[in-house]
Structures are given as C-alpha cells and as structure tokens.
C-alpha cells in the first residue's frame, strides 16, 4: 500500500449505497466486486426497495461480511427514495451511489476518495464518473441495437464534454448534461443538507435534476475519466427510452412551474417560443399533433425494424420522442398560454471599458470615444431602451427593452463622460471595480502594451453612487482566475467583495470575470463567495442560462451604429447575428447536401459582412 493511499484511508471513510429490487443475481456480482476493492475503509449499505423474495438468500451469503448492512423498504418507492434512505443510514464521510447491475473495478473507491482528499481545503466537490456499458443480452430488434449504439455514443460525448477545460467546462452544454447519480460521490452531510434526490423523479431525470441543483449551488464537479465501473445492461431500450421521454414532459412542467428550474435542462418545454424559427415551428406542430405522432411512431417502428434503415430509425426516434414528451405535458393540463408566459424574453447585456479616444489600433478594441458613446446613448434612449439594475435582471419578468449596461475596470474617464449622461437619461449602469487599485492605474493593461490610465477614486465612486450608478467586483487585482491556486482564487473573489461592501455600505452581488476567464472551479468559488450574477466576455443573449455565466457583447470604437443596433436587439453584432443564424440553419436542417450549402453560405457571408461592416464603420466615423 502506498503512503498516499494509506493517508486517504486514514482520513476518509466511504459509504457505498446500493439500491436493489428483484435482481438478486446481478446484486451478488456487485457486492462481490465491492469486497475486492483495494480501499478498505468503507461500508456498503444495501437498500432493498420493496418486497423481494431473492434478497434474503443473498443476505445470508454475505452475513459474515461486517462491511455490508441491509435496509428494507416495505414497498417499492423508487430509486431516488432508496438512495436517500441509504445516505441517511450510512456512517461514512463520503457517500458513493451504485446500482445493483454494476461491477466495480478494484480501484473504483480509491479513485473517488483521492479526489475528495485533494479537495479537503473546504471546496464543495461532487465526483462523477461514467460506467462502461456491457450489453448482457442480444438486441431483440434493430431499434434496440441502434439505441444501444446511440447510448454508447452519448457516453463518449458526455466524457468529452465533462473533461473539457476553461470556458468549455461551463455554460449551456455542461448544464444540459450535468448529473449526479450512478458512480457519483460527495460528502454525505452535504448530500443530506441539500435535500438529496427529489423522490418525485422516480421514473426519470432524478440524476440530472440533482446535478443541476448542486451545480447552481456552486459545487465543483470533478470528472474521473477512467472507466472503473461496468454496467451490465439488459434493458429493452425501446421501452426504456419511451418511458423516459414520456416522463420528461410532465417532469419538466413540475420543474419549471413548481420548482422554478428555468435552465438548459428544461428549455425544451418552451422551445416553441425561443430559438431558430424552424425549431420553433417544429415544436408547435409537435404540441398540436402529439397524438398522431404517437400513432405514426408505431408504424415507423415496424418499418424500421423490418428494413433496418438508419434513416427510418432517425425519423422514428424524433417522432416518438416528440409525441411522448408533448402528450405527457398536455396530459397534466398545461396550455400554450402558460408556456408563453413562463418563457420570458432573451436579455442582452453590453460591456464598455474606457470612454476615451483610442491612441492606437490596439486601443480601438478597448476604448470608445466620448462622442461615439454619446451618439450611441442617444440612439439607446430614442428607441425606448432603458437600463436594468442587477435586482431587476435576476427577476423572471424583466420588461421589454431593458439592457444591462456594464463598464469594466473603472477608468476615471467614466466620471466625466458617463455620469452626466446617466443623470440626464436616468441610466443605472454597473461599473466593475478592481478593489485593490481604486484611485491607482491599470497595471494589467500596461502589461499588454497599452498606455497607463488612471482609475476612479473613492470620492468619485461615492458621488456616482449617489446618482444611481451601481458597482460590482472585477476581483482584487485583475488576474486570469483559472490560473490561480485555490487560496489565491478565493482571496480574489471574496476579499474584493468584502472591501467594496465595507467602503460602499451595500451588498456587492455582481462580478465580471477578468479577461472573461472562468471554468468550473472558478465558477464554484464565485458561487461560494455569495455572488448572484457574474459575467463572461462571450457575446449573445441570455435566456434560461446560468446567472454566474451571463453573456454580454463588447462595445468599442470599432463598433458601428449598425452593429450597436443589432447588439441591442440580439446580443450579437451584425456579423455575429448573421453567422449565428446560418450556424443554427446548418446544424438543424435534415440533409448533408443542405448542411454543406448552409456552411458555404456562412463562409462566404463572413467575408461579405466583414467588408460591409468595415465600410459602415468608416461612414459612421465620418
């Protein structure tokens, strides 16, 4: 035994929770593999979820093994309830959840516990790892075979997504797939304090629902990429996926209307009101014709199994999924008017830096001349736009044409050029301050070759605060946060918040990531510090996405009035807006030939739009 492993086992005890019901042969293999672990400081809590004639014989086989304890539910209550019971009965520091149809590699517990020991400095960590799929029975049909292949490819996609670093480790794609369940572990006291699994989700989605809940609360999800668990899969996947798709319709209603979970996992419920036009149209049709879709899916299933056509499989899967999902949602009494009310509007945020005439090409991407800024703000007001304060931004019913106006770094030219316009037009922008450099200079810009610039002083900040301008944190010293060790990261986000709150006498609830630098660990630290809203440098609108990874588009001296108009409406400039629409078209249209055509249009349009926008910018400057 290595010294590191001995240290782990001395400090942390693991409770493995295994929920079982009517699969005694598979359970026997699961328990045998757990007793063969190279980590010895653990217990196994087996929860028998209901009457099961096979379990007493299995329990007698392992009665001499003191590390296994048995808990019995009188009636079947579902997997989430069984896992919650196991966690309450457990005694370990860490709880790891397994099912009764898996076989564990001897190094499984060591891998999980090593991640938790490394996070012993107070980070709230959830360790997740994917199982390797081992099909136990031959596929009963062509559709079963294709669904198994689809599931394998989905696991590969999940693995690639979860291991991604930097900005790719946060955002919509992660939020859609983040989960906590099979082969996942966390501190037992934290699991219980956050309510565990929601037992309403006994048919589907319990793992993703808890995953997104923990993620939003600021847990740092650590992914173990090795396959240290084998899932012995013998399900009829056609029936299984039908059941899951049907359950998701009603469960998404519950999540959105009862739990208030408006996030990428539940966006599909209001897909007819947001996104690309073709997708909205398809969702509306599926809503109205869910019954005929289900009827058609039966014929498609027979034809696909007979012909073994990949194209028919694709049509069947889309048809049955839409039919099951929307028929379930409508069965619960949901109406289109309710969905429209809850969908809300996309929200756009703009970011500026210095309001000064740029002295070089490099500064033209960072600065905005005061005359151009004044022209933009008059456009802003003339077309009925108003600014949104942080408290308004976080509400679900943000009025139309409310824009979040932000300024990074806190240059002192804002006092001269922003404050008068803010007073005149009743603007409430947010300025993100570098707390350790108030009244000093922009050292981080100078390191990039830009000229020294003075930053706002405390008297200027307090004067601006009197006129409704709000302030947020841009950290303590403006570092690239993903590069910092954990103690420095916490200092940057916590100390800056405390200093600004002490000086201004208000809660600092917003933060802008310097250079847009955020990953899962940084996001977790920001959530732990108590921020409610944080902004990246990614362009685009915000709609049902992470409050701590909000998008905003940057305005500089290279931004034309045409671009500015598009940014107010869409969160993108003219070039970006056109490119995004073509990218949506390229992704969603059904044939390879049309995919290629849309891609060619997007490539050609890039150059055309570049020349057009450049000419428009020169005209605007003139």
XYZ file of C-alpha atoms in Angstrom:
622
model
C 0.000 0.000 0.000
C 1.420 3.418 -0.946
C 1.814 6.201 1.597
C -0.788 8.371 -0.223
C -3.378 5.587 -0.182
C -2.769 4.964 3.499
C -3.323 8.676 4.184
C -6.610 8.663 2.261
C -7.919 5.638 4.119
C -6.926 7.065 7.480
C -8.799 10.322 6.836
C -11.916 9.379 4.906
C -14.500 6.622 5.241
C -16.734 5.811 2.267
C -20.312 4.571 2.374
C -21.359 2.821 -0.836
C -25.138 2.909 -1.262
C -26.551 0.144 -3.480
C -30.292 0.175 -4.220
C -31.777 -3.135 -5.379
C -35.104 -4.653 -6.357
C -35.729 -8.079 -7.909
C -32.274 -8.584 -9.429
C -30.547 -10.924 -6.939
C -28.062 -12.486 -9.399
C -26.796 -9.102 -10.526
C -26.669 -7.841 -6.929
C -24.439 -10.797 -5.957
C -21.847 -9.753 -8.564
C -21.997 -6.119 -7.473
C -21.319 -6.963 -3.822
C -18.521 -9.385 -4.701
C -16.744 -6.692 -6.730
C -17.039 -4.205 -3.855
C -15.460 -6.632 -1.406
C -12.474 -6.848 -3.764
C -11.564 -3.156 -3.528
C -8.028 -2.000 -2.766
C -9.565 0.620 -0.443
C -10.565 -0.906 2.890
C -12.119 1.962 4.927
C -15.662 1.617 3.621
C -19.099 0.144 4.215
C -21.833 -0.997 1.843
C -25.433 -0.050 2.596
C -27.803 -2.217 0.544
C -31.324 -0.781 0.301
C -33.905 -3.367 -0.775
C -36.629 -1.190 -2.274
C -39.750 -3.289 -1.662
C -40.730 -6.930 -1.328
C -38.047 -9.098 -2.985
C -38.011 -12.864 -2.454
C -34.431 -13.208 -3.726
C -32.750 -10.804 -1.303
C -32.889 -12.934 1.915
C -30.788 -15.663 0.276
C -28.215 -13.081 -0.908
C -28.073 -11.502 2.522
C -27.354 -14.897 4.096
C -24.481 -15.430 1.666
C -22.847 -12.226 2.902
C -23.954 -12.368 6.568
C -20.367 -12.815 7.810
C -19.209 -9.705 5.984
C -19.413 -6.914 8.567
C -18.918 -4.170 5.971
C -22.337 -4.882 4.412
C -25.524 -3.595 6.065
C -29.092 -4.184 4.882
C -32.047 -1.794 4.893
C -35.542 -2.752 3.719
C -38.416 -0.677 2.328
C -41.781 -2.395 2.946
C -42.987 -1.230 -0.506
C -41.263 -0.140 -3.679
C -40.659 3.615 -3.505
C -38.299 4.130 -6.451
C -34.586 4.624 -6.961
C -34.369 8.205 -5.574
C -36.057 7.165 -2.316
C -33.787 4.131 -1.974
C -30.677 6.253 -2.422
C -31.897 8.831 0.100
C -32.595 6.098 2.664
C -29.135 4.644 2.120
C -27.473 8.024 2.654
C -29.408 8.599 5.890
C -28.450 5.153 7.206
C -24.788 5.476 6.181
C -21.993 6.376 8.601
C -19.168 7.356 6.223
C -17.783 10.793 5.399
C -18.332 10.277 1.672
C -21.356 8.628 0.052
C -20.986 6.861 -3.317
C -24.055 5.695 -5.248
C -24.099 2.459 -7.255
C -26.887 0.355 -8.765
C -27.364 -3.396 -8.405
C -26.385 -4.168 -12.030
C -22.764 -2.947 -11.984
C -19.352 -4.481 -11.388
C -16.693 -2.283 -9.794
C -13.024 -2.234 -10.742
C -10.757 -2.802 -7.692
C -9.572 0.815 -7.943
C -13.016 2.437 -8.018
C -13.179 3.578 -4.383
C -9.561 4.739 -4.358
C -10.207 6.945 -7.397
C -13.250 8.599 -5.822
C -11.662 9.073 -2.418
C -8.441 10.513 -3.879
C -10.426 13.314 -5.489
C -12.144 14.079 -2.187
C -8.894 14.118 -0.230
C -7.372 16.578 -2.693
C -10.408 18.833 -2.137
C -10.136 18.779 1.658
C -9.451 22.541 1.812
C -13.169 23.286 2.051
C -14.248 23.039 -1.575
C -17.673 21.513 -2.107
C -16.878 18.757 -4.570
C -19.043 16.280 -6.448
C -17.063 13.491 -8.146
C -18.723 11.936 -11.186
C -17.576 9.138 -13.479
C -19.198 7.261 -16.338
C -19.683 3.477 -16.474
C -18.564 1.243 -19.302
C -21.591 -0.356 -20.995
C -21.663 -4.162 -21.326
C -24.728 -5.442 -23.181
C -25.855 -8.672 -21.470
C -28.473 -9.919 -23.917
C -28.642 -9.786 -27.732
C -30.663 -6.875 -29.073
C -34.250 -8.010 -29.589
C -34.754 -5.676 -32.552
C -32.960 -3.322 -34.907
C -34.208 -0.328 -32.910
C -32.794 -1.792 -29.700
C -29.460 -2.262 -31.413
C -29.397 1.308 -32.718
C -30.482 2.739 -29.354
C -27.654 0.845 -27.665
C -25.187 2.287 -30.200
C -26.725 5.722 -29.632
C -26.314 5.350 -25.878
C -22.645 4.366 -26.294
C -22.010 7.409 -28.479
C -23.794 9.609 -25.912
C -21.452 8.340 -23.196
C -18.475 9.245 -25.387
C -19.933 12.719 -25.918
C -20.522 13.125 -22.173
C -16.949 12.100 -21.439
C -15.515 14.594 -23.941
C -17.740 17.378 -22.649
C -17.105 16.765 -18.956
C -13.334 16.687 -19.377
C -13.234 19.993 -21.312
C -11.184 22.782 -19.649
C -11.660 26.546 -19.419
C -14.768 28.228 -20.785
C -15.865 24.936 -22.329
C -16.235 23.487 -18.822
C -19.134 25.854 -18.017
C -22.184 27.126 -19.886
C -25.241 25.673 -21.572
C -23.709 22.430 -22.867
C -22.484 21.409 -19.411
C -25.722 22.422 -17.729
C -27.734 20.249 -20.124
C -25.788 17.094 -19.240
C -24.534 17.629 -15.693
C -25.719 14.856 -13.419
C -25.220 13.257 -10.029
C -26.238 9.633 -9.503
C -24.745 6.321 -10.583
C -20.979 6.288 -9.938
C -21.103 9.700 -8.248
C -19.875 10.668 -4.786
C -19.894 13.623 -2.417
C -19.746 14.433 1.277
C -22.654 12.714 2.993
C -23.531 15.680 5.223
C -23.714 17.977 2.204
C -25.843 15.495 0.269
C -28.367 15.419 3.118
C -28.288 19.185 3.696
C -29.123 19.851 0.028
C -32.122 17.536 0.181
C -30.742 14.553 -1.737
C -32.676 13.193 -4.690
C -36.154 14.533 -5.366
C -38.384 11.492 -4.898
C -40.960 12.819 -7.369
C -38.498 11.793 -10.093
C -38.829 8.041 -9.638
C -39.306 7.339 -13.376
C -36.665 9.560 -14.968
C -34.374 12.608 -14.718
C -33.556 12.263 -10.995
C -29.806 12.354 -11.671
C -29.804 15.413 -13.932
C -32.231 17.267 -11.631
C -29.939 16.825 -8.632
C -26.880 17.522 -10.781
C -28.089 20.922 -11.963
C -29.271 21.785 -8.461
C -25.817 21.098 -6.996
C -24.117 22.855 -9.907
C -26.192 26.009 -9.460
C -25.453 25.939 -5.725
C -21.740 26.144 -6.524
C -20.478 22.575 -6.254
C -17.270 21.936 -8.149
C -17.884 18.883 -10.344
C -14.739 16.787 -10.756
C -14.809 14.242 -13.566
C -12.934 10.930 -13.253
C -12.342 9.925 -16.913
C -11.332 6.289 -16.351
C -13.941 3.565 -16.802
C -13.807 1.922 -13.358
C -17.358 0.586 -13.353
C -19.086 -1.783 -15.778
C -22.837 -1.524 -16.268
C -24.426 -4.906 -17.081
C -27.214 -3.591 -19.307
C -30.076 -5.951 -20.160
C -32.943 -3.466 -20.614
C -35.334 -3.329 -23.539
C -34.114 0.082 -24.658
C -37.085 0.801 -26.905
C -39.480 0.595 -23.957
C -36.979 2.270 -21.613
C -36.457 5.345 -23.785
C -40.191 5.653 -24.469
C -40.807 5.685 -20.723
C -38.097 8.296 -20.127
C -39.321 10.595 -22.916
C -42.891 10.359 -21.652
C -41.911 11.030 -18.045
C -39.779 14.053 -19.013
C -42.753 16.006 -20.365
C -44.637 16.026 -17.044
C -41.434 16.326 -15.014
C -40.287 19.407 -16.932
C -43.625 21.024 -16.127
C -43.070 20.260 -12.453
C -39.501 21.558 -12.572
C -40.414 24.834 -14.269
C -43.715 25.703 -12.563
C -43.280 24.142 -9.115
C -39.504 24.217 -8.561
C -38.688 27.309 -10.647
C -35.929 25.459 -12.515
C -35.589 27.503 -15.692
C -32.326 26.208 -17.093
C -30.954 24.474 -20.220
C -32.287 21.110 -18.991
C -35.895 22.366 -19.105
C -35.672 24.735 -22.103
C -37.359 22.230 -24.397
C -40.662 22.866 -22.629
C -40.812 26.365 -24.141
C -38.941 25.590 -27.382
C -41.817 26.944 -29.478
C -41.091 30.454 -28.117
C -37.309 30.661 -28.351
C -34.540 29.757 -30.764
C -34.326 29.227 -34.507
C -37.594 29.625 -36.449
C -37.587 26.091 -37.879
C -37.218 24.571 -34.396
C -39.998 26.748 -33.014
C -42.287 25.726 -35.839
C -41.477 22.021 -35.322
C -42.160 22.275 -31.578
C -45.506 23.966 -32.183
C -46.526 21.245 -34.645
C -45.458 18.504 -32.219
C -47.559 20.121 -29.483
C -50.707 20.169 -31.605
C -50.199 16.748 -33.213
C -48.643 14.679 -30.408
C -51.403 12.052 -30.706
C -50.928 11.456 -34.442
C -47.169 11.400 -33.897
C -47.511 8.568 -31.388
C -49.789 6.675 -33.749
C -47.320 7.149 -36.613
C -44.416 6.022 -34.415
C -45.870 2.505 -34.142
C -45.886 2.082 -37.907
C -42.413 3.627 -38.153
C -41.142 1.203 -35.504
C -42.330 -1.811 -37.508
C -40.936 -0.458 -40.780
C -37.567 0.451 -39.247
C -37.171 -2.994 -37.681
C -38.012 -4.693 -40.978
C -35.918 -2.504 -43.274
C -33.043 -1.826 -40.829
C -32.888 1.667 -42.298
C -30.796 4.234 -40.352
C -32.929 6.992 -41.882
C -36.153 5.407 -40.596
C -34.553 4.946 -37.190
C -33.798 8.678 -37.080
C -37.355 9.577 -38.138
C -38.827 7.132 -35.592
C -36.719 8.452 -32.699
C -37.622 12.086 -33.416
C -41.299 11.214 -33.868
C -41.741 9.084 -30.780
C -39.738 11.431 -28.574
C -41.815 14.473 -29.591
C -45.082 12.544 -29.296
C -44.336 11.108 -25.849
C -42.950 14.363 -24.449
C -45.755 16.670 -25.547
C -48.581 14.219 -24.871
C -47.282 13.895 -21.310
C -47.059 17.670 -20.887
C -50.605 18.207 -22.187
C -51.974 15.366 -20.037
C -51.030 17.397 -16.964
C -53.291 20.240 -18.122
C -50.597 22.565 -19.460
C -51.633 25.175 -22.041
C -49.695 27.161 -24.632
C -50.606 30.432 -22.910
C -48.993 29.193 -19.685
C -45.851 28.231 -21.569
C -45.716 31.597 -23.316
C -45.964 33.450 -20.001
C -43.204 31.430 -18.389
C -40.871 31.528 -21.426
C -39.953 35.184 -20.935
C -37.675 37.192 -23.208
C -33.985 36.903 -24.068
C -31.892 39.502 -22.236
C -28.956 41.436 -23.638
C -26.004 42.916 -21.775
C -23.400 45.340 -23.150
C -19.908 45.989 -21.842
C -17.642 49.006 -22.254
C -14.190 49.821 -20.948
C -12.623 53.262 -21.271
C -14.566 56.239 -22.654
C -11.621 57.913 -24.375
C -10.356 58.405 -27.906
C -8.150 55.415 -28.806
C -4.476 56.261 -29.337
C -3.685 53.082 -31.320
C -5.282 50.181 -33.184
C -4.946 48.065 -30.055
C -6.838 50.638 -28.009
C -9.590 50.809 -30.636
C -10.787 47.380 -29.458
C -10.747 48.544 -25.830
C -11.754 52.210 -25.849
C -14.739 54.156 -27.130
C -14.512 57.848 -27.943
C -16.827 60.043 -25.836
C -18.576 61.459 -28.935
C -19.400 57.992 -30.261
C -20.561 56.905 -26.800
C -22.879 59.918 -26.531
C -24.292 59.171 -30.003
C -24.942 55.536 -29.007
C -26.663 56.527 -25.768
C -28.950 58.959 -27.599
C -29.825 56.140 -30.015
C -30.387 53.927 -26.962
C -32.845 56.379 -25.388
C -34.555 57.406 -28.642
C -35.542 53.829 -29.423
C -37.053 53.299 -25.976
C -34.330 51.282 -24.278
C -33.724 51.511 -20.542
C -31.106 50.069 -18.231
C -31.772 47.158 -15.894
C -30.387 47.046 -12.372
C -28.985 43.729 -11.056
C -32.072 43.108 -8.911
C -34.330 43.555 -11.961
C -32.103 41.386 -14.153
C -32.487 38.435 -11.811
C -36.296 38.582 -11.920
C -38.298 36.464 -14.337
C -40.467 39.319 -15.607
C -37.864 41.787 -16.892
C -39.695 44.415 -19.003
C -39.073 44.646 -22.729
C -36.084 46.704 -23.944
C -34.224 46.522 -20.641
C -30.467 46.296 -21.206
C -27.765 45.554 -18.658
C -25.133 48.253 -19.197
C -21.703 47.396 -17.739
C -18.258 49.039 -17.579
C -15.164 47.012 -16.710
C -12.110 48.204 -14.743
C -13.480 51.579 -13.551
C -11.482 54.136 -15.552
C -11.737 57.672 -14.233
C -12.981 58.975 -17.615
C -16.349 57.449 -16.648
C -16.769 60.230 -14.092
C -16.537 62.871 -16.829
C -18.332 61.141 -19.705
C -20.712 58.560 -18.196
C -22.043 60.348 -15.122
C -23.636 63.342 -16.957
C -25.425 61.073 -19.428
C -26.535 58.753 -16.630
C -28.073 61.695 -14.789
C -29.681 63.139 -17.940
C -31.213 59.872 -19.164
C -31.774 58.128 -15.804
C -29.349 55.303 -16.628
C -28.335 52.793 -13.953
C -25.199 51.116 -15.318
C -22.924 48.831 -13.310
C -19.201 49.557 -13.044
C -16.960 46.619 -12.138
C -14.105 47.813 -9.911
C -10.685 46.294 -9.267
C -10.778 46.652 -5.498
C -7.017 46.800 -4.844
C -6.458 49.518 -7.476
C -9.048 52.167 -6.604
C -7.507 55.557 -7.477
C -4.435 53.852 -8.961
C -3.658 52.836 -12.562
C -4.414 49.997 -14.980
C -1.318 47.842 -14.481
C -2.862 44.841 -16.269
C -3.372 46.913 -19.452
C 0.166 48.237 -19.316
C 1.481 44.678 -19.297
C -0.301 44.244 -22.652
C 1.338 47.347 -24.129
C -1.493 49.819 -23.554
C -0.865 53.259 -22.104
C -1.231 53.950 -18.377
C -4.685 55.152 -17.391
C -5.994 56.456 -14.097
C -8.842 54.628 -12.327
C -11.783 56.035 -10.370
C -11.080 57.296 -6.872
C -13.267 56.659 -3.820
C -14.737 60.222 -3.807
C -15.682 59.841 -7.489
C -17.203 56.405 -6.866
C -19.310 57.669 -3.967
C -20.511 60.661 -5.999
C -21.564 58.357 -8.850
C -23.290 56.051 -6.356
C -25.466 58.954 -5.210
C -26.825 59.273 -8.754
C -27.899 55.645 -9.081
C -24.817 54.111 -10.670
C -24.146 50.671 -9.205
C -20.882 48.833 -8.631
C -19.671 45.267 -8.799
C -16.433 43.395 -8.338
C -13.786 42.880 -11.002
C -11.719 40.953 -8.412
C -8.921 42.259 -6.217
C -6.027 42.661 -8.700
C -7.482 41.706 -12.146
C -5.766 38.301 -12.670
C -6.765 35.499 -15.038
C -8.672 33.476 -12.445
C -8.360 29.924 -13.902
C -4.558 30.127 -13.495
C -4.683 30.832 -9.745
C -4.256 28.253 -6.975
C -7.315 27.772 -4.799
C -6.269 30.039 -1.905
C -5.466 32.974 -4.209
C -8.659 32.418 -6.187
C -10.751 32.627 -3.022
C -8.884 35.748 -1.927
C -9.540 37.494 -5.255
C -13.307 36.904 -5.248
C -14.012 37.084 -1.503
C -11.697 39.904 -0.410
C -12.740 42.178 -3.283
C -16.391 41.688 -2.357
C -15.746 42.462 1.311
C -13.688 45.600 0.600
C -16.277 47.068 -1.742
C -19.128 46.276 0.636
C -17.300 47.897 3.560
C -16.492 51.006 1.533
C -19.875 51.469 -0.157
C -22.205 50.148 2.554
C -24.145 47.917 0.148
C -24.182 44.267 -0.879
C -21.938 43.543 -3.865
C -23.834 40.849 -5.741
C -22.288 41.104 -9.223
C -18.881 40.209 -10.637
C -17.196 40.367 -14.041
C -14.501 37.755 -14.730
C -11.252 39.483 -15.782
C -10.493 38.623 -19.425
C -13.707 36.544 -19.299
C -11.698 33.819 -17.541
C -13.947 31.236 -15.894
C -14.025 27.469 -15.561
C -15.934 25.104 -13.273
C -13.578 25.656 -10.340
C -13.716 29.460 -10.688
C -17.488 29.415 -11.015
C -17.725 27.320 -7.871
C -15.584 29.811 -5.920
C -17.728 32.731 -7.124
C -20.906 30.948 -6.048
C -19.341 30.086 -2.688
C -18.437 33.760 -2.182
C -22.118 34.708 -2.472
C -22.315 36.467 -5.832
C -25.711 36.230 -7.525
C -24.699 37.417 -11.003
C -21.411 37.091 -12.918
C -20.472 37.994 -16.483
C -18.188 36.431 -19.057
C -16.952 38.036 -22.296
C -18.941 35.676 -24.534
C -21.403 37.501 -26.825
C -25.040 36.588 -27.216
C -28.408 36.856 -25.464
C -29.173 35.391 -22.048
C -32.194 33.136 -21.711
C -32.686 30.492 -19.018
C -28.918 30.203 -18.621
C -26.562 30.244 -15.653
C -26.688 33.518 -13.622
C -22.960 33.091 -12.947
C -22.057 32.699 -16.643
C -24.017 35.523 -18.217
C -23.168 36.651 -21.742
C -22.525 40.221 -22.859
C -21.273 41.825 -26.044
C -18.404 44.293 -26.043
C -18.704 47.809 -27.456
C -15.587 49.620 -28.655
C -14.525 52.270 -31.161
C -14.728 49.613 -33.873
C -18.460 49.120 -33.239
C -20.613 50.754 -35.903
C -24.081 52.106 -35.171
C -25.443 49.247 -37.302
C -23.662 46.760 -35.046
C -24.866 48.617 -31.964
C -28.473 48.345 -33.124
C -28.124 44.598 -33.675
C -26.422 44.188 -30.292
C -29.320 45.843 -28.506
C -31.815 43.522 -30.201
C -29.945 40.210 -30.373
C -26.848 40.324 -28.161
C -24.707 39.990 -31.309
C -23.301 42.483 -33.780
C -24.482 42.400 -37.393
C -21.767 39.957 -38.493
C -22.204 37.710 -35.454
C -26.014 37.741 -35.705
C -25.940 36.695 -39.372
C -23.349 33.998 -38.685
C -25.266 32.608 -35.720
C -28.468 32.246 -37.748
C -26.626 30.406 -40.500
C -24.930 28.182 -37.918
C -28.360 27.282 -36.497
C -29.594 26.507 -40.005
C -26.530 24.401 -40.774
C -26.997 22.414 -37.557
C -30.737 21.794 -37.837
C -31.524 21.153 -41.499
C -32.003 17.492 -42.299
C -29.723 16.556 -45.190
C -25.977 16.596 -45.758
C -26.341 18.472 -49.035
C -28.195 21.332 -47.334
C -25.718 21.252 -44.463
C -22.916 21.874 -46.957
C -24.843 24.649 -48.694
C -25.518 26.455 -45.415
C -21.869 26.088 -44.405
C -20.727 27.568 -47.718
C -23.146 30.490 -47.301
C -21.810 31.129 -43.820
C -18.183 31.092 -45.009
C -18.908 33.397 -47.961
C -21.050 35.648 -45.789
C -18.203 36.096 -43.323
C -16.091 37.972 -45.877
C -19.017 39.873 -47.329
C -20.184 41.020 -43.911
C -16.629 41.960 -42.914
C -16.275 44.368 -45.846
C -19.799 45.757 -45.396
C -19.367 46.349 -41.681
C -15.955 47.962 -42.200
C -17.440 50.381 -44.747
C -20.360 51.132 -42.445
C -17.954 51.837 -39.603
C -15.931 54.305 -41.710
C -19.105 56.051 -42.796
C -20.266 56.277 -39.183
C -16.926 57.767 -38.117
C -17.150 60.367 -40.884
